[in-house]
mmCIF file with all atom_site columns, C-alpha atoms in Angstrom:
data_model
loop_
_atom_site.group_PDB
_atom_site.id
_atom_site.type_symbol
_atom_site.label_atom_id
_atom_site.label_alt_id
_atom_site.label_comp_id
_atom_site.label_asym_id
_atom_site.label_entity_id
_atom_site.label_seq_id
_atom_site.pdbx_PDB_ins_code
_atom_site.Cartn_x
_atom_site.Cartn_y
_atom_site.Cartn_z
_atom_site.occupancy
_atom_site.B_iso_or_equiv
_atom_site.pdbx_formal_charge
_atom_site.auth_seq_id
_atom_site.auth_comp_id
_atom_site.auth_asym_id
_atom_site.auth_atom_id
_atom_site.pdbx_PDB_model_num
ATOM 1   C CA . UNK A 1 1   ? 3.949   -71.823 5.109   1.00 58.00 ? 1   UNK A CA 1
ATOM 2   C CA . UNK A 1 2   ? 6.293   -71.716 2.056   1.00 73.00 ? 2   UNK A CA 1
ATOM 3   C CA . UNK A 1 3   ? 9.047   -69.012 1.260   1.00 66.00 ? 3   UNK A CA 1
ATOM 4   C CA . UNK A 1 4   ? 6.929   -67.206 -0.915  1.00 70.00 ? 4   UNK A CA 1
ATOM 5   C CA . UNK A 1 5   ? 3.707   -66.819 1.351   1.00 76.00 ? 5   UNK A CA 1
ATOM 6   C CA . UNK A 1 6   ? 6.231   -65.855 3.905   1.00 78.00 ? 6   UNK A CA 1
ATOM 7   C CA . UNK A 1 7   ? 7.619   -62.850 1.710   1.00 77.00 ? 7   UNK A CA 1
ATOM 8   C CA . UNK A 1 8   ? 4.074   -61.916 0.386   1.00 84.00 ? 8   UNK A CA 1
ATOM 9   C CA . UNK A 1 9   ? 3.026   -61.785 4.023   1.00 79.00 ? 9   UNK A CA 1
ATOM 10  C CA . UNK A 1 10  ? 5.907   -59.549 4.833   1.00 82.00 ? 10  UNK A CA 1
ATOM 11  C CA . UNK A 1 11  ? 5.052   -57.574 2.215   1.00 81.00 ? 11  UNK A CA 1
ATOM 12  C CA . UNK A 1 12  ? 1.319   -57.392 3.125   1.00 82.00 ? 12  UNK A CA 1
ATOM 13  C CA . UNK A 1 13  ? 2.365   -56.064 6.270   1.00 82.00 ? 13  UNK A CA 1
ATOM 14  C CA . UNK A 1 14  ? 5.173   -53.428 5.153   1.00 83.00 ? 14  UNK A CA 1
ATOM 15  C CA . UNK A 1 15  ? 2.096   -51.692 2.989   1.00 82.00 ? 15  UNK A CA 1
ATOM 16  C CA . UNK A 1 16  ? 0.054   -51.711 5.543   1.00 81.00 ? 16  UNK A CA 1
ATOM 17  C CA . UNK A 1 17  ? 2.115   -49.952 8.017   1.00 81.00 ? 17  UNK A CA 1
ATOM 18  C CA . UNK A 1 18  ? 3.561   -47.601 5.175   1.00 84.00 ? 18  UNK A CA 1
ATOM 19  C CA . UNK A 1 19  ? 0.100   -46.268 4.458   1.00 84.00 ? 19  UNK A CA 1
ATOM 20  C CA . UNK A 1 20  ? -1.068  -45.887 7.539   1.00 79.00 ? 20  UNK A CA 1
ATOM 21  C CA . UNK A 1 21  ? 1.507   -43.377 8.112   1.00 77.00 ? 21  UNK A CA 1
ATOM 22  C CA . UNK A 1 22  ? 0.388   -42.047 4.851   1.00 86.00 ? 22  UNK A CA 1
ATOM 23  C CA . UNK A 1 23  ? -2.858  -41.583 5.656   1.00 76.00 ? 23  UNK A CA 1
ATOM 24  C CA . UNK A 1 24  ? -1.794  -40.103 8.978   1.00 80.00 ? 24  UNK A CA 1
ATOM 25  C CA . UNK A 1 25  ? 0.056   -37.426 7.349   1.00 75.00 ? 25  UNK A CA 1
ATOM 26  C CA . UNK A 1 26  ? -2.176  -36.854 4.936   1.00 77.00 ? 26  UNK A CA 1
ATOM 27  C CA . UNK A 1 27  ? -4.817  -36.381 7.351   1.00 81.00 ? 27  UNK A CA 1
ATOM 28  C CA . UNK A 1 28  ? -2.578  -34.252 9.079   1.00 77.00 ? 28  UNK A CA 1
ATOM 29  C CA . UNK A 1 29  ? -2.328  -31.322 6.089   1.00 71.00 ? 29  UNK A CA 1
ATOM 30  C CA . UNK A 1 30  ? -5.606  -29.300 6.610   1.00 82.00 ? 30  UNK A CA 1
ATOM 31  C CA . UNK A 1 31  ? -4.525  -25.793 5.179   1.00 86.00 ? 31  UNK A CA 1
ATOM 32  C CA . UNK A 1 32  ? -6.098  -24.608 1.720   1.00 92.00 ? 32  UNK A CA 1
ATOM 33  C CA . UNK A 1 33  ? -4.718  -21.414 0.461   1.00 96.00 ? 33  UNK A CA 1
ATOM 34  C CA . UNK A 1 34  ? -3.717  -20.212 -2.759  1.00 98.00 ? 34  UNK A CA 1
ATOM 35  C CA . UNK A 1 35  ? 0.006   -21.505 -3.837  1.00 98.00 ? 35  UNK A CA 1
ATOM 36  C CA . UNK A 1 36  ? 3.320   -19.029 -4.692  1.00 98.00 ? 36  UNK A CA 1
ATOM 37  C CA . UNK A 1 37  ? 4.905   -21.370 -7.142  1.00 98.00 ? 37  UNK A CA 1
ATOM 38  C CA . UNK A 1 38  ? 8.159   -20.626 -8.675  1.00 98.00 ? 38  UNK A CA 1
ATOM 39  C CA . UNK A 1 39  ? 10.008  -22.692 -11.296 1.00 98.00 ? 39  UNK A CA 1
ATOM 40  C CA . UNK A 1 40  ? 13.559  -21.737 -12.147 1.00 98.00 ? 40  UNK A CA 1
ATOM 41  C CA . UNK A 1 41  ? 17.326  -22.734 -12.721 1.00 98.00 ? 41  UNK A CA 1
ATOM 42  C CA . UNK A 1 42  ? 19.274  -23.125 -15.563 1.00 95.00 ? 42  UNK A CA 1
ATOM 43  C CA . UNK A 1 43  ? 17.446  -26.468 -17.191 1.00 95.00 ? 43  UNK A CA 1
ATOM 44  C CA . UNK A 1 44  ? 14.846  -26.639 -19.594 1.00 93.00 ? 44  UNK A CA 1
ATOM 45  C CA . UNK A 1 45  ? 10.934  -26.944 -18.699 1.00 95.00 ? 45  UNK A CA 1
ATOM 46  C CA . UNK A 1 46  ? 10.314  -23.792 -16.070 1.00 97.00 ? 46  UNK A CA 1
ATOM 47  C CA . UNK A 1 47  ? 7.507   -22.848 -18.409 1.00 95.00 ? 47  UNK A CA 1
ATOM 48  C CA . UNK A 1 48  ? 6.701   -26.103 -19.606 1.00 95.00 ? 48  UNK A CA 1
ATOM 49  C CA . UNK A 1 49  ? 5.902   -26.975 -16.647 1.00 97.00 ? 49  UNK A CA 1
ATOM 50  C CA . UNK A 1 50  ? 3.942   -23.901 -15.443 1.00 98.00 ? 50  UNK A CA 1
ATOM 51  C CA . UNK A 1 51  ? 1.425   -24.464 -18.624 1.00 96.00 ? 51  UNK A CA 1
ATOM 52  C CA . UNK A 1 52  ? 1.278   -28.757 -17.465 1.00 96.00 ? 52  UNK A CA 1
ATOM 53  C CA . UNK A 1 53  ? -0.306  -26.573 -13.904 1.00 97.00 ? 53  UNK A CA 1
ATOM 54  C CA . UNK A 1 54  ? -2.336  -24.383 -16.052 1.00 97.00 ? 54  UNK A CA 1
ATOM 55  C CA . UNK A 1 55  ? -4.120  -27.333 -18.574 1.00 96.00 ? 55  UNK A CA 1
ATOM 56  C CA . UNK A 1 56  ? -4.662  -28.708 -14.790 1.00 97.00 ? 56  UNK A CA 1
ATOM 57  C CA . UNK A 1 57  ? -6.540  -25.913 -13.154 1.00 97.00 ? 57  UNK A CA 1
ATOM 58  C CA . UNK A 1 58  ? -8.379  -25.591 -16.701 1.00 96.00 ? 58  UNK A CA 1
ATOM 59  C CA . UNK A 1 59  ? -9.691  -29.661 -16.007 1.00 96.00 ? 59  UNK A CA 1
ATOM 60  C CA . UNK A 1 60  ? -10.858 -28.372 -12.534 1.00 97.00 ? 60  UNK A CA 1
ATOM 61  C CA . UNK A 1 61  ? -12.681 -25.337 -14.108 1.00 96.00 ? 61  UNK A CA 1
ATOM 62  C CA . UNK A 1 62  ? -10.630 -22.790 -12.665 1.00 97.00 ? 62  UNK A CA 1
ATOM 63  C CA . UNK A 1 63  ? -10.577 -19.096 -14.912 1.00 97.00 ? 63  UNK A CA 1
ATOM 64  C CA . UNK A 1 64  ? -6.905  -18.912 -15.427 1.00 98.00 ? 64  UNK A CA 1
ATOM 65  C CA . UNK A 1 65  ? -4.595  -16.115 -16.567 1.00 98.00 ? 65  UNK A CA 1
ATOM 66  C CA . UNK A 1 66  ? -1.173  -16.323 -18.247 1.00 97.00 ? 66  UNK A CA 1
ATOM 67  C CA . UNK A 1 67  ? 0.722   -12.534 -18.715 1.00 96.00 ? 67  UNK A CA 1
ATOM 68  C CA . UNK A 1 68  ? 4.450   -13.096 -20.880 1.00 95.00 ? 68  UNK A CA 1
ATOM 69  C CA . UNK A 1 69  ? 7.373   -11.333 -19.936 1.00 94.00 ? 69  UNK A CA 1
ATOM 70  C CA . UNK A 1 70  ? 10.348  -10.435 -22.224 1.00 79.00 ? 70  UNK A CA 1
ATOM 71  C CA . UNK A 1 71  ? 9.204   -13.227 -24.844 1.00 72.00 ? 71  UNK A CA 1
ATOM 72  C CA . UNK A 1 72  ? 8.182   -11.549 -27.939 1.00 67.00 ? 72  UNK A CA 1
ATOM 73  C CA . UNK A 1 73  ? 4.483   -11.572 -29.528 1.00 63.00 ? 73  UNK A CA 1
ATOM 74  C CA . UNK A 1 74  ? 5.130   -15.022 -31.718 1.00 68.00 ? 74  UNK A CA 1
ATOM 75  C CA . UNK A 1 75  ? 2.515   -17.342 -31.340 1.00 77.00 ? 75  UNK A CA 1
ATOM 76  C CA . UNK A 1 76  ? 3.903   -20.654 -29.555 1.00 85.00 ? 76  UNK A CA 1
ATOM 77  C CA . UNK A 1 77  ? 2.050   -24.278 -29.289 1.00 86.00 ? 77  UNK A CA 1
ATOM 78  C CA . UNK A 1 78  ? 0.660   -23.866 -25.721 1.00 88.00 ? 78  UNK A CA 1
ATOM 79  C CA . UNK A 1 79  ? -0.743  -20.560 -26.818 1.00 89.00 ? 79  UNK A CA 1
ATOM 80  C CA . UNK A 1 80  ? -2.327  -22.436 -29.779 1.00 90.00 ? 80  UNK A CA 1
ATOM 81  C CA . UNK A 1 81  ? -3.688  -25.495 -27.595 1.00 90.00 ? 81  UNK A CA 1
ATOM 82  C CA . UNK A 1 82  ? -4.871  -23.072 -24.876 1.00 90.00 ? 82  UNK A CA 1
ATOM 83  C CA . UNK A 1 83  ? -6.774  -20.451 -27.428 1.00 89.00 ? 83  UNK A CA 1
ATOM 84  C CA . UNK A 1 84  ? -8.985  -23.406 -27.520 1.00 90.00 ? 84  UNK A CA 1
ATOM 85  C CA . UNK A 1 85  ? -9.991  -23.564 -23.887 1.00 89.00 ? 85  UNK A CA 1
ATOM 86  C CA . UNK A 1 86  ? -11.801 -19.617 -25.222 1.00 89.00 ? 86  UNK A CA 1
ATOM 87  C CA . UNK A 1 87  ? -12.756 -17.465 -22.389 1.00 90.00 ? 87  UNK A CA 1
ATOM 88  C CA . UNK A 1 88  ? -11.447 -19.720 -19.469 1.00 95.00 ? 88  UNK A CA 1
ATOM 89  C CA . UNK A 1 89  ? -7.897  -18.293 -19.883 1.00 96.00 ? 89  UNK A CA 1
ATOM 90  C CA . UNK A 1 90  ? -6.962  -14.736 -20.586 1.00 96.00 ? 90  UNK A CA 1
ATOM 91  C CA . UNK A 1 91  ? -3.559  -14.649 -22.382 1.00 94.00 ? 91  UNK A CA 1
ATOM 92  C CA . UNK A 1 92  ? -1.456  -11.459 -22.679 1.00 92.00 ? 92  UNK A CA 1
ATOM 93  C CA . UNK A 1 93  ? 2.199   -11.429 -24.357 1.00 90.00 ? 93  UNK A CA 1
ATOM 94  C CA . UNK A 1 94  ? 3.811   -8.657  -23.155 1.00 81.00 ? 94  UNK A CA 1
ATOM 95  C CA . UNK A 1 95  ? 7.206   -8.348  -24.006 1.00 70.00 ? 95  UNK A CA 1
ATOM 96  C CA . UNK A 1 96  ? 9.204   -6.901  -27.440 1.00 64.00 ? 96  UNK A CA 1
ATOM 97  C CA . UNK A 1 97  ? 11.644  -9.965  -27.322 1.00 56.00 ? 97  UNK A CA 1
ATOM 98  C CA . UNK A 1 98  ? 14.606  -11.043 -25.128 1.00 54.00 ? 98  UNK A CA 1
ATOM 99  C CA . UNK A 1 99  ? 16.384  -8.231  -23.619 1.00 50.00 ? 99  UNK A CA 1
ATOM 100 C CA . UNK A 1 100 ? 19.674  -8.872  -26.129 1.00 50.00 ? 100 UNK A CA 1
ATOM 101 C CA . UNK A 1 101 ? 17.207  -8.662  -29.221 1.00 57.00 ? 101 UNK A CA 1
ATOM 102 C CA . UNK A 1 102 ? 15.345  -5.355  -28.308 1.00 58.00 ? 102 UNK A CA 1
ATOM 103 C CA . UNK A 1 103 ? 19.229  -3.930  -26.963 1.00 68.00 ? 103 UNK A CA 1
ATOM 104 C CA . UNK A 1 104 ? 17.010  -0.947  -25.607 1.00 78.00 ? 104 UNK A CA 1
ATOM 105 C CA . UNK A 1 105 ? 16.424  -0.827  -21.843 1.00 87.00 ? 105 UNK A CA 1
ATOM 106 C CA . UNK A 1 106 ? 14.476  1.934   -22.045 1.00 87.00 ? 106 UNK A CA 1
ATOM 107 C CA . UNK A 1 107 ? 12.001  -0.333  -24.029 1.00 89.00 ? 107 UNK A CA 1
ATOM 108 C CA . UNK A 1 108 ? 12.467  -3.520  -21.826 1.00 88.00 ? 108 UNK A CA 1
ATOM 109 C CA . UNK A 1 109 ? 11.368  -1.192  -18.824 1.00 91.00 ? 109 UNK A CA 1
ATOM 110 C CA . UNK A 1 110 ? 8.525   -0.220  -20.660 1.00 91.00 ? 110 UNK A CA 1
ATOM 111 C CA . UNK A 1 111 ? 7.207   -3.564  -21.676 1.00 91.00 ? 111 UNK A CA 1
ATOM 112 C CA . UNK A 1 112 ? 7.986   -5.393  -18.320 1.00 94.00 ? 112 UNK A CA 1
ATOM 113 C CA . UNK A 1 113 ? 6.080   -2.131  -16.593 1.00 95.00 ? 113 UNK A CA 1
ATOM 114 C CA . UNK A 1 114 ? 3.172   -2.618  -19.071 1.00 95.00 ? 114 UNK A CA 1
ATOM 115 C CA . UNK A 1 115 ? 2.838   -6.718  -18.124 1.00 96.00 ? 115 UNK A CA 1
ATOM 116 C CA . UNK A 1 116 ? 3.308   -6.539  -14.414 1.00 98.00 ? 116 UNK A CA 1
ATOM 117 C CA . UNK A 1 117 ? 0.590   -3.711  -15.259 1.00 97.00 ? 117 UNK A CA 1
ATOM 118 C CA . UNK A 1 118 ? -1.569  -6.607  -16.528 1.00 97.00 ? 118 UNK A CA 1
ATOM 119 C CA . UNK A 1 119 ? -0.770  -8.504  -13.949 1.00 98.00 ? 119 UNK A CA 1
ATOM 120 C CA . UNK A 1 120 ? -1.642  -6.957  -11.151 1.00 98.00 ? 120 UNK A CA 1
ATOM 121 C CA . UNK A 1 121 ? -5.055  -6.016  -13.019 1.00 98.00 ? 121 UNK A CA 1
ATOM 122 C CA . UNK A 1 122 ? -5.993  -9.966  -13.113 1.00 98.00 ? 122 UNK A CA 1
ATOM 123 C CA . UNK A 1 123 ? -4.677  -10.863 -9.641  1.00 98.00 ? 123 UNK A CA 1
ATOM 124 C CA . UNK A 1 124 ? -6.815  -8.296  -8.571  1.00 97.00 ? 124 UNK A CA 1
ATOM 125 C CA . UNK A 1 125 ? -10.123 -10.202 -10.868 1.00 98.00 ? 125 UNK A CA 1
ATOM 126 C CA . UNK A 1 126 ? -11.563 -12.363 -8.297  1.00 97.00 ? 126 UNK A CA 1
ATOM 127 C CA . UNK A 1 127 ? -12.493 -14.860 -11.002 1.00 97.00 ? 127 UNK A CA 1
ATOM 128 C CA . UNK A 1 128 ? -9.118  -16.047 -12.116 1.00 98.00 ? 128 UNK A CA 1
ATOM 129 C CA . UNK A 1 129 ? -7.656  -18.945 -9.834  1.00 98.00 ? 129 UNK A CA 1
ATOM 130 C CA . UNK A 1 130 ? -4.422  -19.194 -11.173 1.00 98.00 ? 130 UNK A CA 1
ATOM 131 C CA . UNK A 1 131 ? -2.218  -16.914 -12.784 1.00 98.00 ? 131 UNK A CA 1
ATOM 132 C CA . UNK A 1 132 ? 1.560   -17.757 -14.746 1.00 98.00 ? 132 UNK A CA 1
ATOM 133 C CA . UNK A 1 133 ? 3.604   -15.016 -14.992 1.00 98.00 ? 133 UNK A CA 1
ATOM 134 C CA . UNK A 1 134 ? 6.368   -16.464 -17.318 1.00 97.00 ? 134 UNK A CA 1
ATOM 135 C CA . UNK A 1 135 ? 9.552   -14.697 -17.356 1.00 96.00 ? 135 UNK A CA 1
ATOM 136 C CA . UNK A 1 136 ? 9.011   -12.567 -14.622 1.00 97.00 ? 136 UNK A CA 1
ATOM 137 C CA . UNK A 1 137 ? 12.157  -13.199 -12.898 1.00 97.00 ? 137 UNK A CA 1
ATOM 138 C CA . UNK A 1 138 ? 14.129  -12.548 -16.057 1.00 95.00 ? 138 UNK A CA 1
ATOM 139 C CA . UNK A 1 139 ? 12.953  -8.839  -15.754 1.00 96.00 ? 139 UNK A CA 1
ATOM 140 C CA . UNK A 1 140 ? 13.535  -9.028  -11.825 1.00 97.00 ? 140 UNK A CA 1
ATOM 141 C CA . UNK A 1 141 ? 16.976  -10.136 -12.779 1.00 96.00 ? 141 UNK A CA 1
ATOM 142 C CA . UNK A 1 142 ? 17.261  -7.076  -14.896 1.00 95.00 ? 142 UNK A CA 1
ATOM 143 C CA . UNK A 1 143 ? 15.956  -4.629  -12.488 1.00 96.00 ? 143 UNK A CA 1
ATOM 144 C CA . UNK A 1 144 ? 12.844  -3.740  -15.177 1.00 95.00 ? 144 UNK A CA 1
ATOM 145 C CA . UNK A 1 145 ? 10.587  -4.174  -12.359 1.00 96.00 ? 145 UNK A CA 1
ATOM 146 C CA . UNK A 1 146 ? 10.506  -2.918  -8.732  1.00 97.00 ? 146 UNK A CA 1
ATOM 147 C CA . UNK A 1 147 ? 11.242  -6.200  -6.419  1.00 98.00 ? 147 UNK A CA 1
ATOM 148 C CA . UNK A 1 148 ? 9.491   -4.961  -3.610  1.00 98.00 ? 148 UNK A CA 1
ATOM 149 C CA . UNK A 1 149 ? 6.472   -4.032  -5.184  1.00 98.00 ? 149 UNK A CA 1
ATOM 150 C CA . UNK A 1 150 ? 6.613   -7.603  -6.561  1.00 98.00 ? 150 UNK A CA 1
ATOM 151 C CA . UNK A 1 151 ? 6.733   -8.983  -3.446  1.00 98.00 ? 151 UNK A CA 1
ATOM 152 C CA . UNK A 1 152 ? 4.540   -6.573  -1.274  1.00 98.00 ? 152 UNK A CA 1
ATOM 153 C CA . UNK A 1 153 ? 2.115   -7.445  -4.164  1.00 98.00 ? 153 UNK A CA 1
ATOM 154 C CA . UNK A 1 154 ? 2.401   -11.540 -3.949  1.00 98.00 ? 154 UNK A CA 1
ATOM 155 C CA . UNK A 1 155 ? 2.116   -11.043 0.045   1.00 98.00 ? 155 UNK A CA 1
ATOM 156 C CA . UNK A 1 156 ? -1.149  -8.894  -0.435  1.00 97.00 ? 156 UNK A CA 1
ATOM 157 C CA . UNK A 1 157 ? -2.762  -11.033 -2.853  1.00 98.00 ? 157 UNK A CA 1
ATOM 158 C CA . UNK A 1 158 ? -6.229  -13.162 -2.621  1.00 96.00 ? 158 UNK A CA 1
ATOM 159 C CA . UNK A 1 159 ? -5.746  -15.570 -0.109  1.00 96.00 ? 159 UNK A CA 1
ATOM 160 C CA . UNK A 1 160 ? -7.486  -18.508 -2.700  1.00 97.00 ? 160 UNK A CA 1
ATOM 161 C CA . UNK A 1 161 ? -5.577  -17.282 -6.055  1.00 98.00 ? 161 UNK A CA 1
ATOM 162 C CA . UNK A 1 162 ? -2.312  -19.169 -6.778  1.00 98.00 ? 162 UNK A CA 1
ATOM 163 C CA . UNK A 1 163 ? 0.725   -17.788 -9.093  1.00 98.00 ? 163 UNK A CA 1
ATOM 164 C CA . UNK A 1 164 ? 3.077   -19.247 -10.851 1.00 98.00 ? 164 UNK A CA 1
ATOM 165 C CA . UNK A 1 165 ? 6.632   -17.531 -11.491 1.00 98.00 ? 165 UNK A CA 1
ATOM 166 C CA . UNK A 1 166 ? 9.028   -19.021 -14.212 1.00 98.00 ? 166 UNK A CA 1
ATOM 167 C CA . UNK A 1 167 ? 12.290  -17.948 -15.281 1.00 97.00 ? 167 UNK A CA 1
ATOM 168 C CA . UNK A 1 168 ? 16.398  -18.445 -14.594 1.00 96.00 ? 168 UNK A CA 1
ATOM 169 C CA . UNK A 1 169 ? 18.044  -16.829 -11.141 1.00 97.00 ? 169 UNK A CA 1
ATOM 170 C CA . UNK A 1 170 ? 14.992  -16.426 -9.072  1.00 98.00 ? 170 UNK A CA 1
ATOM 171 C CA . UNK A 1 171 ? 15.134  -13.567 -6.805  1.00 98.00 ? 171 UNK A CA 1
ATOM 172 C CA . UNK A 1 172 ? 16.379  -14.935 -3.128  1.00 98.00 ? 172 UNK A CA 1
ATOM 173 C CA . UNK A 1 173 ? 13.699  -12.608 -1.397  1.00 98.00 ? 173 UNK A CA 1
ATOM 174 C CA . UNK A 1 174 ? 11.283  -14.205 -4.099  1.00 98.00 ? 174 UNK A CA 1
ATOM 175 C CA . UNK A 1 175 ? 12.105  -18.061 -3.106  1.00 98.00 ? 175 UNK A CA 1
ATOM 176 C CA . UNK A 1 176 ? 12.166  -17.017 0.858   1.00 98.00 ? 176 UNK A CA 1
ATOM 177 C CA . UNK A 1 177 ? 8.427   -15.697 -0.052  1.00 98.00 ? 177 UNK A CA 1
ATOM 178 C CA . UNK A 1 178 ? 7.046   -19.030 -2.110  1.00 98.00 ? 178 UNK A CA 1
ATOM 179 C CA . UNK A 1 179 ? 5.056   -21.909 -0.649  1.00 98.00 ? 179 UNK A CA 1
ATOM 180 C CA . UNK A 1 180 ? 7.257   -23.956 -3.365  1.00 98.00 ? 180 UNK A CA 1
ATOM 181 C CA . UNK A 1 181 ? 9.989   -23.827 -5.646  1.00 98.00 ? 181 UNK A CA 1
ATOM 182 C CA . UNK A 1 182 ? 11.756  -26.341 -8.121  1.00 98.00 ? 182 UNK A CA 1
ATOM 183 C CA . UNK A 1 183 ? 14.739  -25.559 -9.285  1.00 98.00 ? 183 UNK A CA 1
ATOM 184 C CA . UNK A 1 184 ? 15.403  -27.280 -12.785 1.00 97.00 ? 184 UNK A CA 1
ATOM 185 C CA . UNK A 1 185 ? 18.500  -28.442 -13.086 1.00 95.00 ? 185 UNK A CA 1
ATOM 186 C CA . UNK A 1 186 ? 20.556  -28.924 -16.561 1.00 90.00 ? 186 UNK A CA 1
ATOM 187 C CA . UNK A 1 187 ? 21.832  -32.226 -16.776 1.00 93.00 ? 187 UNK A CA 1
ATOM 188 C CA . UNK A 1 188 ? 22.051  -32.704 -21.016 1.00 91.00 ? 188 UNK A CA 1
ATOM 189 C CA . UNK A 1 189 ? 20.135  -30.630 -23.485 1.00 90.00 ? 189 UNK A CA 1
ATOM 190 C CA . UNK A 1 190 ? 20.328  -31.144 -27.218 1.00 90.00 ? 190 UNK A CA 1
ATOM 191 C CA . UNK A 1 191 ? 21.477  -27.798 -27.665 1.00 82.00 ? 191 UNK A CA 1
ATOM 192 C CA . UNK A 1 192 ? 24.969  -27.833 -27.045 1.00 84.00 ? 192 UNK A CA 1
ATOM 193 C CA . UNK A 1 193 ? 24.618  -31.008 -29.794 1.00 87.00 ? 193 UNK A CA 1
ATOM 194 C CA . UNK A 1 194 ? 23.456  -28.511 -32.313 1.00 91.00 ? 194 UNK A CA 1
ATOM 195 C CA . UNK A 1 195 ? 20.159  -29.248 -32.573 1.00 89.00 ? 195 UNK A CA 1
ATOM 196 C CA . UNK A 1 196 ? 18.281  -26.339 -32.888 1.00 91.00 ? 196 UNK A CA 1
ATOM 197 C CA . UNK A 1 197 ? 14.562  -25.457 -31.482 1.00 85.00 ? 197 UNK A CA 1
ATOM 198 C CA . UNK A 1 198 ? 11.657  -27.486 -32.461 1.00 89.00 ? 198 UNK A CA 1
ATOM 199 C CA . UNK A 1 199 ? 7.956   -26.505 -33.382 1.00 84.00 ? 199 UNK A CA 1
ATOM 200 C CA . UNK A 1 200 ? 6.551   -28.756 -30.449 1.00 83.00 ? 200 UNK A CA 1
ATOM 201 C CA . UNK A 1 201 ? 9.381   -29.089 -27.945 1.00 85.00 ? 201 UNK A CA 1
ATOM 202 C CA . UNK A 1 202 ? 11.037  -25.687 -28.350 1.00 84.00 ? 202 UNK A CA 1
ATOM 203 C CA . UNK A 1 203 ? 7.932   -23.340 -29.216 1.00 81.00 ? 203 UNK A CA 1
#
């Protein structure tokens, strides 16, 4: 038997061992529920990457629902590409603009009241699957919203709907409470270069 039979044999048998213990845990995951996702940190793609779940759930068919926080009413590429999807997702942008445009907390308090408002209304429609509340812990960072009721209303939800949270500084008592968090993490972004936002990357 040559060298190189020797090391493809080796190899044969590595893979086989490594996915039988694969398939073993695999086999070994047997609870279906619906998901508390949260995406945050101080990198860029939280929401990116909560609308790359989203154009997922829409392949499997699921009725989606996306409700905005604190971003203001413009009308951003994933919006655009989604529209098209019509009645399988129900998008509502909630917010008046960041918190240092409006300068009004009166106002932010009203607008993050009015979308968790919204959102509680479509967690509560038993035909949306999954739900992306983007920005929500930007107004839990600013107190707009009650963290409890947040919480109390995640932990009371339908036991087959899953929701997505994205924003910066996720509440502690909000990443004890989810079935997964990433935490994206700035390494180099093209802003502190001086590039500004992009149709298309940015928006």
């Amino acid at each position: 038997m040559t060298a190189e039979t020797n090391d493809e044999a080796r190899h044969k048998a590595k893979m086989a061992n490594r996915k039988a213990a694969q398939d073993a845990e695999v086999a070994g995951k047997t609870i279906e529920k619906g998901l508390l996702i949260v995406h945050t940190g101080k990198g860029k793609g939280k929401s990116t990457a909560a609308f790359g779940l989203l154009l997922r759930a829409i392949g499997r068919g699921f009725q989606c629902g996306v409700v905005q926080f604190g971003k203001g009413a413009w009308q951003s590429g994933e919006r655009t590409a989604i529209e098209r999807f019509g009645d399988q997702v129900r998008w509502h942008t909630m917010g008046e603009g960041f918190t240092w445009e409006t300068q009004d907390r009166a106002r932010d308090v009203a607008a993050a009241e009015r979308a968790w408002a919204r959102a509680t209304e479509l967690m509560e429609d038993p035909s949306i699957k999954l739900l992306v509340l983007d920005e929500l812990n930007i107004s839990l960072r600013y107190e707009h919203i009650d963290l409890g009721q947040v919480l109390a209303a995640f932990a009371n939800r339908r036991p087959d709907l899953h929701v997505v949270v994205t924003g910066r500084n996720a509440k502690p008592e909000l990443i004890e409470a989810a079935d997964l968090v990433t935490e994206m993490v700035a390494v180099k972004h093209h802003f502190a270069a001086g590039v500004k936002a992009q149709p298309g990357i940015e928006f």
